[in-house]
PDB file of C-alpha atoms in Angstrom:
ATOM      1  CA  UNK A  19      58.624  -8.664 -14.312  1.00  0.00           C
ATOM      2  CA  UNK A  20      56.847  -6.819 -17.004  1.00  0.00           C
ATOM      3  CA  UNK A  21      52.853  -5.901 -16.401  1.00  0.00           C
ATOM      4  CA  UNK A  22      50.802  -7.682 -19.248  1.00  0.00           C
ATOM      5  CA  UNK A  23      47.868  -5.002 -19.190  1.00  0.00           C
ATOM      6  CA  UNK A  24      44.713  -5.826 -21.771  1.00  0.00           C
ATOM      7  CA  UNK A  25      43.221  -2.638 -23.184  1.00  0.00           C
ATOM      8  CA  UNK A  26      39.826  -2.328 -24.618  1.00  0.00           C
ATOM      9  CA  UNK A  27      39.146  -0.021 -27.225  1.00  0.00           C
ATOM     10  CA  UNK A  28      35.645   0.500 -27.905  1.00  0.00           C
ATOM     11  CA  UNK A  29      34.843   0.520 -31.783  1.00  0.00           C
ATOM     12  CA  UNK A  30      34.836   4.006 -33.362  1.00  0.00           C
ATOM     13  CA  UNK A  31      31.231   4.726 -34.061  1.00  0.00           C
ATOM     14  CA  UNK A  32      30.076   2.302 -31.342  1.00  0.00           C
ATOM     15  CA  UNK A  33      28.439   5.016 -29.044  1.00  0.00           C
ATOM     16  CA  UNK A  34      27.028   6.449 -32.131  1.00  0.00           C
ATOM     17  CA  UNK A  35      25.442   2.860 -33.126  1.00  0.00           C
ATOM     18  CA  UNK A  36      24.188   2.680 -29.412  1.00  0.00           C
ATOM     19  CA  UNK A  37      22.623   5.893 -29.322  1.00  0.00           C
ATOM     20  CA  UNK A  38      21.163   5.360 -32.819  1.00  0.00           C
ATOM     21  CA  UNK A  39      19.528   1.817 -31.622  1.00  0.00           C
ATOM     22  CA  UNK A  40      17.851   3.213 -28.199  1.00  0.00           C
ATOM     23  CA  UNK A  41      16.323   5.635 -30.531  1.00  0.00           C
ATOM     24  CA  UNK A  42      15.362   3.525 -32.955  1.00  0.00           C
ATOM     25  CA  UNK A  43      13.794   1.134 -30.390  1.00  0.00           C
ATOM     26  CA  UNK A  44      11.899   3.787 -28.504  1.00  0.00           C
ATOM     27  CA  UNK A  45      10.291   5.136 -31.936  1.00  0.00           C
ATOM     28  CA  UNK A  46       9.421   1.826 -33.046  1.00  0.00           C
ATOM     29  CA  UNK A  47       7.264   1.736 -29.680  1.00  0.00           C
ATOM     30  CA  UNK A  48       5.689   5.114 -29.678  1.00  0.00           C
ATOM     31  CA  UNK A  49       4.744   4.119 -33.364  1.00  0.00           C
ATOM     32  CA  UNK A  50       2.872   1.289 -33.105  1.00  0.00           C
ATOM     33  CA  UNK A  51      -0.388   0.227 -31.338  1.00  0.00           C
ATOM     34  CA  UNK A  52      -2.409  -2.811 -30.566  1.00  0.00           C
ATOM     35  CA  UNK A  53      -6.593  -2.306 -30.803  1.00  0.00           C
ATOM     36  CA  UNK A  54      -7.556  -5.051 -28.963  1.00  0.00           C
ATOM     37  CA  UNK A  55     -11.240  -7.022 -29.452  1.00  0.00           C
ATOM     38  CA  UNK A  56     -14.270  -4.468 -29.230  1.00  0.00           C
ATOM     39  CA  UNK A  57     -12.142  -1.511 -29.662  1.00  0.00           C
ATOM     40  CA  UNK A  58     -11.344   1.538 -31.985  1.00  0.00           C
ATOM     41  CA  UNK A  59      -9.331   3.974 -32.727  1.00  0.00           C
ATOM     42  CA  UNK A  60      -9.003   7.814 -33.306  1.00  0.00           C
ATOM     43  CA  UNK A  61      -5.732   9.652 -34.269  1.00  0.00           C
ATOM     44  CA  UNK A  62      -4.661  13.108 -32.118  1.00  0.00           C
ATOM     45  CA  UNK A  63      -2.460  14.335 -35.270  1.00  0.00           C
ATOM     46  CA  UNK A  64      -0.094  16.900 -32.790  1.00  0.00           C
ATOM     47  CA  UNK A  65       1.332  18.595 -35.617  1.00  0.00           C
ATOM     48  CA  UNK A  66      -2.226  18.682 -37.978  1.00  0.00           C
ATOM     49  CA  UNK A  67      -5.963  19.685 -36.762  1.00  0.00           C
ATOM     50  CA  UNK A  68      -5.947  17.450 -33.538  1.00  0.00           C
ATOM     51  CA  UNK A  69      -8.245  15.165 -34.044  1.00  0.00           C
ATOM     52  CA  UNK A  70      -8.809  12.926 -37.283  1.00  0.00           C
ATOM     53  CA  UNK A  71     -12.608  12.355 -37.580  1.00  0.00           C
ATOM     54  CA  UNK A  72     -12.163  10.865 -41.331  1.00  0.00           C
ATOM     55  CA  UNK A  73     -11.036   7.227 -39.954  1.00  0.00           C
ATOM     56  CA  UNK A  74     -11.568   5.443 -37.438  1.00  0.00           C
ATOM     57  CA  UNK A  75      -9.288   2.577 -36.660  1.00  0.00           C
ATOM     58  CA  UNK A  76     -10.154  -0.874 -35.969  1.00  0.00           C
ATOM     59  CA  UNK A  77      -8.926  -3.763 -33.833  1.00  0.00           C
ATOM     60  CA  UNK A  78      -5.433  -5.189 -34.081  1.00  0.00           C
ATOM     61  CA  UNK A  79      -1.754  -3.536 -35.144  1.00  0.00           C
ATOM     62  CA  UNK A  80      -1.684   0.052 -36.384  1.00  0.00           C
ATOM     63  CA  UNK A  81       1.514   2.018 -37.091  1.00  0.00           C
ATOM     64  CA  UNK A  82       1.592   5.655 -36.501  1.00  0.00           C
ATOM     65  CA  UNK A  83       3.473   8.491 -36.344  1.00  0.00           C
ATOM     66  CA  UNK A  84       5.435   9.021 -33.180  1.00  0.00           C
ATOM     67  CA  UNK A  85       4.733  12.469 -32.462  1.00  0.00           C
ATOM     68  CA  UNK A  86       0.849  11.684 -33.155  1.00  0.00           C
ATOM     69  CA  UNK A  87      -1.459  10.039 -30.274  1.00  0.00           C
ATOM     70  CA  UNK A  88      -3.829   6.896 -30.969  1.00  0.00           C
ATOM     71  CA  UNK A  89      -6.621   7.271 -28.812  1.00  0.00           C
ATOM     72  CA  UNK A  90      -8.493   4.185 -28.373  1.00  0.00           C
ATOM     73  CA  UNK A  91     -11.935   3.592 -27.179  1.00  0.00           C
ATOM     74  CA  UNK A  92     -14.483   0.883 -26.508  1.00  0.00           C
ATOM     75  CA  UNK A  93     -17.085   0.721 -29.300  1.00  0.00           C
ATOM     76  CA  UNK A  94     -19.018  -2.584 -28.328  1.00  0.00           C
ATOM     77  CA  UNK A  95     -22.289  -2.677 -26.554  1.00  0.00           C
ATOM     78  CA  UNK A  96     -22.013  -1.167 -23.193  1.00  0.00           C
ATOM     79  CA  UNK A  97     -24.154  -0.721 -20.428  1.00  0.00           C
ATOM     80  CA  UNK A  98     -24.172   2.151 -17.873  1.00  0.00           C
ATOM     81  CA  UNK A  99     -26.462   1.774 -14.108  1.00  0.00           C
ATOM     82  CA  UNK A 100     -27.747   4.832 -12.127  1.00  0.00           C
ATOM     83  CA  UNK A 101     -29.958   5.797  -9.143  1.00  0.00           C
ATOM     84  CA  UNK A 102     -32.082   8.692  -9.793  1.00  0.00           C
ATOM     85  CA  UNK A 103     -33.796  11.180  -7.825  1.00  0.00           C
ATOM     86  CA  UNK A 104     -37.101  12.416  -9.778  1.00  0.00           C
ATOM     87  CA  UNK A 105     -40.607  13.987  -8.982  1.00  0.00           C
ATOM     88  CA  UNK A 106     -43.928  11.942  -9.734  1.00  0.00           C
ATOM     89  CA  UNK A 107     -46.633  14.031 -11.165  1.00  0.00           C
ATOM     90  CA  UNK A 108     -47.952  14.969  -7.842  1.00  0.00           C
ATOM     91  CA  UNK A 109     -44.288  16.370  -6.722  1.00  0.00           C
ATOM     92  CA  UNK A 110     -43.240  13.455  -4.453  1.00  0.00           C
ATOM     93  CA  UNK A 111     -39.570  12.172  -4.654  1.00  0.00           C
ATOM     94  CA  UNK A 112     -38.731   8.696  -6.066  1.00  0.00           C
ATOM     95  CA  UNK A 113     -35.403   6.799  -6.790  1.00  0.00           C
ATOM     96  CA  UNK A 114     -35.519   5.256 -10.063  1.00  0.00           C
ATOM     97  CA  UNK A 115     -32.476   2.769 -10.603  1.00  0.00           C
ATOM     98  CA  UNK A 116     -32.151   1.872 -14.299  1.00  0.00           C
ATOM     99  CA  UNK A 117     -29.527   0.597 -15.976  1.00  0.00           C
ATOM    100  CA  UNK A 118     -28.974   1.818 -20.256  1.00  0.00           C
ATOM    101  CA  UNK A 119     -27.237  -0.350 -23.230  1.00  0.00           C
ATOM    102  CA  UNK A 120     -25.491   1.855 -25.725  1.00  0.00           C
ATOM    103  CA  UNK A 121     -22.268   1.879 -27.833  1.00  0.00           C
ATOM    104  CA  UNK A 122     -20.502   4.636 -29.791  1.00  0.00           C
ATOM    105  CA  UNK A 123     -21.438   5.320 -33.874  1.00  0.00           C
ATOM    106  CA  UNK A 124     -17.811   2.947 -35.350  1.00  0.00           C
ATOM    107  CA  UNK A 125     -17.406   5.174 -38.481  1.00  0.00           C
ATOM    108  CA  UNK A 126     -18.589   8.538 -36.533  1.00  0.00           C
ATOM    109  CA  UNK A 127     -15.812   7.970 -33.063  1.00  0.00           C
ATOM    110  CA  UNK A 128     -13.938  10.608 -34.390  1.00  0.00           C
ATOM    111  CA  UNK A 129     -16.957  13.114 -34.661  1.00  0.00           C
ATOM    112  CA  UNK A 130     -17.852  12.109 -31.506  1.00  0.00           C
ATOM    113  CA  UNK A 131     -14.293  12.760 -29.426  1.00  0.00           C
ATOM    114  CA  UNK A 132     -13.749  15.674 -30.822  1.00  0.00           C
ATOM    115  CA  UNK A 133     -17.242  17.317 -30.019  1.00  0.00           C
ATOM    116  CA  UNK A 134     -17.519  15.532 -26.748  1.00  0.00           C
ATOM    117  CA  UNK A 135     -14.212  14.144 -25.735  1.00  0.00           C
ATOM    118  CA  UNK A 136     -12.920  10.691 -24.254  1.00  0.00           C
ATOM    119  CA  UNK A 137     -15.242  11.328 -21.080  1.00  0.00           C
ATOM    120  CA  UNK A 138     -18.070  11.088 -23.619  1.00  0.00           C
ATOM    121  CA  UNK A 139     -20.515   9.474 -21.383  1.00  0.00           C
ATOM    122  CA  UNK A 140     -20.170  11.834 -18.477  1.00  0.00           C
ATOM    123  CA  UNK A 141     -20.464  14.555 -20.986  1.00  0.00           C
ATOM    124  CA  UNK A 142     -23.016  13.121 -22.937  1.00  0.00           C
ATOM    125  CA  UNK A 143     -24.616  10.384 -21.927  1.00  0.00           C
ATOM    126  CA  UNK A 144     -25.585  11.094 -17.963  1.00  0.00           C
ATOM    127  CA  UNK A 145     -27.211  14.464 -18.968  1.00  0.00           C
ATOM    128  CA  UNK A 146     -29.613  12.687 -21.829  1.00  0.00           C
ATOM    129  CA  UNK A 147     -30.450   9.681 -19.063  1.00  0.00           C
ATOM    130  CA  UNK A 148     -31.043  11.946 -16.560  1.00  0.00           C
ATOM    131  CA  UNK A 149     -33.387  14.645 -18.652  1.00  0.00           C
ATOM    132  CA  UNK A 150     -35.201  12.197 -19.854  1.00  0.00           C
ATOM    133  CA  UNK A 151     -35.935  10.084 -16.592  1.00  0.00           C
ATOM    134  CA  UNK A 152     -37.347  13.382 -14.926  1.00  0.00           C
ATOM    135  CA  UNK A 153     -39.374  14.242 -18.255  1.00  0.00           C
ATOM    136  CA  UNK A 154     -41.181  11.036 -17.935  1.00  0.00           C
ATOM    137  CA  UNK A 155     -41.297   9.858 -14.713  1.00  0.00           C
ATOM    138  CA  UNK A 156     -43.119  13.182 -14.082  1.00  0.00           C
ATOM    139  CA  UNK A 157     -45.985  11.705 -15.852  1.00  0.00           C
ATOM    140  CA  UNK A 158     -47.010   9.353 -13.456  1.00  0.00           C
ATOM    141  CA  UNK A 159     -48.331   8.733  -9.862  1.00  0.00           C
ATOM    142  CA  UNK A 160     -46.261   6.808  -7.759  1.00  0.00           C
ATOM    143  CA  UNK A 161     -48.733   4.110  -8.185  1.00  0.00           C
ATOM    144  CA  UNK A 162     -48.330   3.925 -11.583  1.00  0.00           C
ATOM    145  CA  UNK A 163     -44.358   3.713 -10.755  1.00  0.00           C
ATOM    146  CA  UNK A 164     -44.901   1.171  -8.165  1.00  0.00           C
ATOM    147  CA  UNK A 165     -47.053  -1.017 -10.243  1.00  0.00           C
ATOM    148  CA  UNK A 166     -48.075  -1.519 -13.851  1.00  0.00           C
ATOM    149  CA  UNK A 167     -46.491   0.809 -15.669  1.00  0.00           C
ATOM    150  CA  UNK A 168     -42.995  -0.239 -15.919  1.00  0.00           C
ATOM    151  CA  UNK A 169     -42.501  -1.456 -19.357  1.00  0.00           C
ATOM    152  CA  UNK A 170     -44.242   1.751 -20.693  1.00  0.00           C
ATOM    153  CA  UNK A 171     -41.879   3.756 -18.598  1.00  0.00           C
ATOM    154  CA  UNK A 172     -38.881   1.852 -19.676  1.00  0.00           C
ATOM    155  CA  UNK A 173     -39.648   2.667 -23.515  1.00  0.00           C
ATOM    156  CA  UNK A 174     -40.561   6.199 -23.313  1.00  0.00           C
ATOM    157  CA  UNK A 175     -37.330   6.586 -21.547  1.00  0.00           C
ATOM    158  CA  UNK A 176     -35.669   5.443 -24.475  1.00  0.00           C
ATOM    159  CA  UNK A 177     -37.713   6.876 -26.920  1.00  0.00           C
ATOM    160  CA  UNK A 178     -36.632  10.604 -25.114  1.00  0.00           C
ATOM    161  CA  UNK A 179     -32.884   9.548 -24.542  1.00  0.00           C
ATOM    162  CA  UNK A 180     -33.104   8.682 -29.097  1.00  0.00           C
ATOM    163  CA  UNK A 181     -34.333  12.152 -29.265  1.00  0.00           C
ATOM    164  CA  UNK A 182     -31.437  13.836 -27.646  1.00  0.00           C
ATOM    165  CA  UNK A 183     -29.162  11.919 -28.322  1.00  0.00           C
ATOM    166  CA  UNK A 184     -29.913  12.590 -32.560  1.00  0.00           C
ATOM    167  CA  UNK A 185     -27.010  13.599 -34.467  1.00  0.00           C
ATOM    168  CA  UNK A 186     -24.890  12.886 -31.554  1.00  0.00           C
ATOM    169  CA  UNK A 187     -22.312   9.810 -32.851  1.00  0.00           C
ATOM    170  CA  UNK A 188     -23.845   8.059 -30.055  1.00  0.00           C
ATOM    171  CA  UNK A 189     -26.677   5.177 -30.151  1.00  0.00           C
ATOM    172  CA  UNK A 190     -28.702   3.958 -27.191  1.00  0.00           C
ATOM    173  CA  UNK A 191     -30.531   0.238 -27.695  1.00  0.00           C
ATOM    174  CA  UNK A 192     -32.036  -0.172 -24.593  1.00  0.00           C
ATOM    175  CA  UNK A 193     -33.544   0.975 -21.469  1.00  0.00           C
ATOM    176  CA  UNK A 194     -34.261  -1.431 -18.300  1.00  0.00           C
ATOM    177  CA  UNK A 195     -36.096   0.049 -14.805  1.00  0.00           C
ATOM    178  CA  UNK A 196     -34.673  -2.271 -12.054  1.00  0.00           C
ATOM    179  CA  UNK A 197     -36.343  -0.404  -8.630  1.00  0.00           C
ATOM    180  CA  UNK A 198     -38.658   2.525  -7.984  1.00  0.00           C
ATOM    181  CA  UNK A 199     -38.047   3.468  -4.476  1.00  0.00           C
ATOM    182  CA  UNK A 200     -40.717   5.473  -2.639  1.00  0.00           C
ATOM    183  CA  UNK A 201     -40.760   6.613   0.536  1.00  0.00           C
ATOM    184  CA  UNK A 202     -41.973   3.900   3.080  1.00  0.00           C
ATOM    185  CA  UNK A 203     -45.229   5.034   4.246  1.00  0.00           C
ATOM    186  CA  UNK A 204     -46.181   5.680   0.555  1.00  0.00           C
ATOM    187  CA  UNK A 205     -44.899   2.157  -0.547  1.00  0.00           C
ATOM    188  CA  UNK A 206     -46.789   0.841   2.363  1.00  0.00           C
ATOM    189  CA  UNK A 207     -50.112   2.702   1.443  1.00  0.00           C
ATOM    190  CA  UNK A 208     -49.949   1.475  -1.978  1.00  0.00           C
ATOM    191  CA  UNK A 209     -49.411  -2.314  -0.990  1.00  0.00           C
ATOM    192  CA  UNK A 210     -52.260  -2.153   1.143  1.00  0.00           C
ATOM    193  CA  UNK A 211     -54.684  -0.499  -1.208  1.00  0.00           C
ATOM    194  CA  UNK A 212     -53.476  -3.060  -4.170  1.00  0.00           C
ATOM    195  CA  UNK A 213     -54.341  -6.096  -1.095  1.00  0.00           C
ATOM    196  CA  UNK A 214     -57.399  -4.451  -0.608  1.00  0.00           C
ATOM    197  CA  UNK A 215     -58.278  -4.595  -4.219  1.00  0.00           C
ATOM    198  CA  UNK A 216     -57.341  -7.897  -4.737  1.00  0.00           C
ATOM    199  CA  UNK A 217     -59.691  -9.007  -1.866  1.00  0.00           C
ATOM    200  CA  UNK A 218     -62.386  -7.415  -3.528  1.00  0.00           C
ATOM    201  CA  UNK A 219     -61.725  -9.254  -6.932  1.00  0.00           C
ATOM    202  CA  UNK A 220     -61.183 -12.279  -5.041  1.00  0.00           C
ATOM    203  CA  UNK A 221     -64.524 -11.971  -3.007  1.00  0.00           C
ATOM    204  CA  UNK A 222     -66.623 -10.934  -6.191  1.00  0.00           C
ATOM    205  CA  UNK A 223     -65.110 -13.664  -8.408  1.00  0.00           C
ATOM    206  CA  UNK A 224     -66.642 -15.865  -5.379  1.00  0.00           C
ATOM    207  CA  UNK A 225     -69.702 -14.152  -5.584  1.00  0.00           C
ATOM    208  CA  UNK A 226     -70.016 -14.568  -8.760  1.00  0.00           C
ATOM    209  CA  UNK A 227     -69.279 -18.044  -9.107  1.00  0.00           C
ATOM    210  CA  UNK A 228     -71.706 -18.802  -5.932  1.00  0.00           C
ATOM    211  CA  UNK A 229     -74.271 -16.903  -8.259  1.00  0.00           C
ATOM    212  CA  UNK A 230     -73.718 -18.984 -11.618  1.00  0.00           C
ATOM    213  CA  UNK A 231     -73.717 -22.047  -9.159  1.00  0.00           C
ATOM    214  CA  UNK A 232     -77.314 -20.713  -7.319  1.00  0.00           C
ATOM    215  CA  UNK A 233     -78.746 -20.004 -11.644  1.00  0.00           C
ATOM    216  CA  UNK A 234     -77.329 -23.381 -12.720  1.00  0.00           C
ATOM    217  CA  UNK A 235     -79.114 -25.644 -10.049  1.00  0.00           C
ATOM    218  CA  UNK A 236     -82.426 -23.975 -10.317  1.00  0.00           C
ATOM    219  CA  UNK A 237     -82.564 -24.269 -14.090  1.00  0.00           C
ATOM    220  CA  UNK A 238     -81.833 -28.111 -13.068  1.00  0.00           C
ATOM    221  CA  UNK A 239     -84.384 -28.393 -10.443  1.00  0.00           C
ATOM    222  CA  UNK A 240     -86.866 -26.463 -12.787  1.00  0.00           C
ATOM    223  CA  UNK A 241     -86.198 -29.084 -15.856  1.00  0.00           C
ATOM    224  CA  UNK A 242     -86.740 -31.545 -13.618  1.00  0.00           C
ATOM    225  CA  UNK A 243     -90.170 -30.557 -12.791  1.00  0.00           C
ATOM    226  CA  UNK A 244     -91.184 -30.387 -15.811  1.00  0.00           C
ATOM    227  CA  UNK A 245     -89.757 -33.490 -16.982  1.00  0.00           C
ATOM    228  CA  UNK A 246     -91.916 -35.215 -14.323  1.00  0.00           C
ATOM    229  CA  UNK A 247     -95.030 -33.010 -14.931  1.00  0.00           C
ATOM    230  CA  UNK A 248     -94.526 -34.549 -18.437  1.00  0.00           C
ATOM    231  CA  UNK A 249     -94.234 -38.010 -17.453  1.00  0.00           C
ATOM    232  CA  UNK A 250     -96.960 -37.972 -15.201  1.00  0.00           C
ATOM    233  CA  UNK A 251     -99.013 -36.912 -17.927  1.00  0.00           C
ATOM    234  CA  UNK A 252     -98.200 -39.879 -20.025  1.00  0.00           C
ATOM    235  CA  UNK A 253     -98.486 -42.043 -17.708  1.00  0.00           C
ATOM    236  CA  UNK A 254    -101.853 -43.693 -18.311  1.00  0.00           C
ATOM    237  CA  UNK A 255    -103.632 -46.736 -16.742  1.00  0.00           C
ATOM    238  CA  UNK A 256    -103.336 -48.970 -19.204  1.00  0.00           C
ATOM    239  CA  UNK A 257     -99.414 -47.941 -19.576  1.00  0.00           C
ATOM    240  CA  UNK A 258     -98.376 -48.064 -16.042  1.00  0.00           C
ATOM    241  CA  UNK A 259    -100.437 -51.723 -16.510  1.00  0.00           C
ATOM    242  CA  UNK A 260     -98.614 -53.056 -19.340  1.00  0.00           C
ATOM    243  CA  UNK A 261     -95.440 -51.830 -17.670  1.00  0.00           C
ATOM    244  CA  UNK A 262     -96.308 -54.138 -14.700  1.00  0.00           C
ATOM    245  CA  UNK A 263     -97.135 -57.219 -16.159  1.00  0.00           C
ATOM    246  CA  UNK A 264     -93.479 -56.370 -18.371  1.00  0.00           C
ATOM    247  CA  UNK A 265     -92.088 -56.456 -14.807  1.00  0.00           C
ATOM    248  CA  UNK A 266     -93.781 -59.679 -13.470  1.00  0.00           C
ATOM    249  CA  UNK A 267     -92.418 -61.557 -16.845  1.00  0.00           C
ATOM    250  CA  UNK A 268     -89.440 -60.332 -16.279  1.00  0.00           C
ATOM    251  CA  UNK A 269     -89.491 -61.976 -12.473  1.00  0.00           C
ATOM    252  CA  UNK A 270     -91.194 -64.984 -13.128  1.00  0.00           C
ATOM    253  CA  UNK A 271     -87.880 -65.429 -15.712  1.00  0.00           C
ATOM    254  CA  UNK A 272     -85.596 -65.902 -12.509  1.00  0.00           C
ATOM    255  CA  UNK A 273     -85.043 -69.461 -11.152  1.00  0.00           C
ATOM    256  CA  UNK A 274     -85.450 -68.739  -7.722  1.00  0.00           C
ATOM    257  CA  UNK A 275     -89.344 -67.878  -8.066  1.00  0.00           C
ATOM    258  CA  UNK A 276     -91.365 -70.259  -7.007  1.00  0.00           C
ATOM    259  CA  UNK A 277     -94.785 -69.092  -5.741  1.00  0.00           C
ATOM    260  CA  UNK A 278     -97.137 -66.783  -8.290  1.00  0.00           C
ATOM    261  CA  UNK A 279    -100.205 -64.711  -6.500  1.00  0.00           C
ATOM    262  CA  UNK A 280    -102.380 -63.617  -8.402  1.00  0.00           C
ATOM    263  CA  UNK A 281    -103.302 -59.983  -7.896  1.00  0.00           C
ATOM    264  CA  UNK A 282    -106.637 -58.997  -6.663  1.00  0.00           C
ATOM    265  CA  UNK A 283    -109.072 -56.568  -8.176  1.00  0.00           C
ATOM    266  CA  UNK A 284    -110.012 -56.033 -11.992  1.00  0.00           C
ATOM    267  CA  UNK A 285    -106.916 -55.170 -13.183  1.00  0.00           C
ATOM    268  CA  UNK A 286    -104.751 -57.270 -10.622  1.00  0.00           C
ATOM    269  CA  UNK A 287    -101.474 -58.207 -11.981  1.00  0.00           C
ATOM    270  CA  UNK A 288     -99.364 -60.970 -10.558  1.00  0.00           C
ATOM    271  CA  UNK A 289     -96.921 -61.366  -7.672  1.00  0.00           C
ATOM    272  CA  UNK A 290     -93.796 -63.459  -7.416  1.00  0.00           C
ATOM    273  CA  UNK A 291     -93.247 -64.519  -3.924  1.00  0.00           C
ATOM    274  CA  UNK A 292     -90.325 -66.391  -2.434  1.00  0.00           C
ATOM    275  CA  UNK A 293     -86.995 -68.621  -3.343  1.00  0.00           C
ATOM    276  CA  UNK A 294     -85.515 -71.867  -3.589  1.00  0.00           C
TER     277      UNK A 294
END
């Protein structure tokens, strides 16, 4: 019985074709590049200058050449947190914890890799924070820290972290002082002398008051005095006399008087005495 054998012969060219696809394919995906939302993009041109600081490239599909390198890079608003150690203006230590909004220069990301690198905010950005937290935290008491002066604090940091950071391809929009941590027997100092204070306000707001209180009833009493001294003055025989028998007319109006007396003496005025 004969063998039916089934041979395969591969196209000539085939392998070729293969080969030619699987390179194909893996160019295609070293060439291309998604920038997704909030992102940009710098080109590393291998076989040109390195890096390409005349474009920047924005968010969505971008084609490039394979043996070139798309570096891509946040450019939103960030935000970066840090505890500090710094000296007060009498040389004791504090922790400052602050947190700092920035975001990379769009049109300048190129200027800014090349001078600074990817690890821009290590490079950059922790240096300016830090320099400026020690310039101007070393203006103040730790009272001052502890207490009131937080808001000014907060924008003179920023104002100082703008001033390095000029020229730099980088922009910082905001500056926010979370803690100052002293050490406890200083923090505990301060909370009682700020207690004590507020006592003291307290008590001489009470003072005060009791004082105003004290001024306010004597002009009273005083007004009334003389308000009486006044009346007395005016008040005449004959008036206090008229007045009466007003009274009396007024009484004998009522339906339950019954009985008149008359009043003794010269100028006796009347009496209305009893009810039905």
């Amino acid at each position: 019985m004969a063998n039916n054998q089934m041979e395969f012969k591969f196209p000539k060219g085939g392998i070729f074709l293969i080969i030619v696809a699987v390179a194909v394919i893996i160019l295609f995906s070293k060439s291309t590049v998604t920038i997704g939302p909030g992102e940009g993009g710098v080109l590393f041109e291998t076989l040109g200058d390195g890096i390409n600081t005349e474009k920047t490239y924005g968010e969505g599909f971008q084609i490039v050449a394979p043996w070139n390198r798309m570096i891509v890079l946040k450019v939103r608003q960030q935000s970066i947190s840090d505890e500090m150690n710094v000296l007060s203006v009498n040389g004791l230590e504090v922790k400052v914890n602050g947190t700092i909004w920035y975001e990379p220069e769009f049109v300048n990301l190129g200027s800014l890799v090349k001078t600074k690198g990817e690890d821009y905010e290590r490079e950059l950005l922790d240096p300016a924070i830090n320099a400026a937290a020690r310039s101007v935290v070393g203006r103040y008491t730790p009272e001052q820290l502890y207490s009131s002066k937080r808001d000014v604090i907060e924008q003179e940091i920023l104002d100082e972290i703008q001033i390095v950071l000029k020229d730099q391809f980088l922009s910082v929009t905001r500056v926010l002082v979370e803690d100052v941590k002293l050490p406890s027997t200083i923090r505990i100092a301060i909370e009682t002398k700020l207690k004590q204070e507020q006592e003291s306000l307290e008590y001489e707001f009470r003072l005060t008051k009791a004082k105003k209180e004290a001024q306010r009833q004597k002009i009273d009493a005083e007004g009334k005095a003389i308000a009486n001294k006044i009346l007395s003055a005016s008040l005449t025989d004959k008036i206090l006399q008229e007045k009466g028998i007003d009274a009396t007319l007024e009484l004998a109006k009522s339906p339950n008087s019954k009985v008149v007396v008359i009043g003794s003496g010269k100028d006796g005025l009347p009496l209305i005495l009893g009810n039905q």
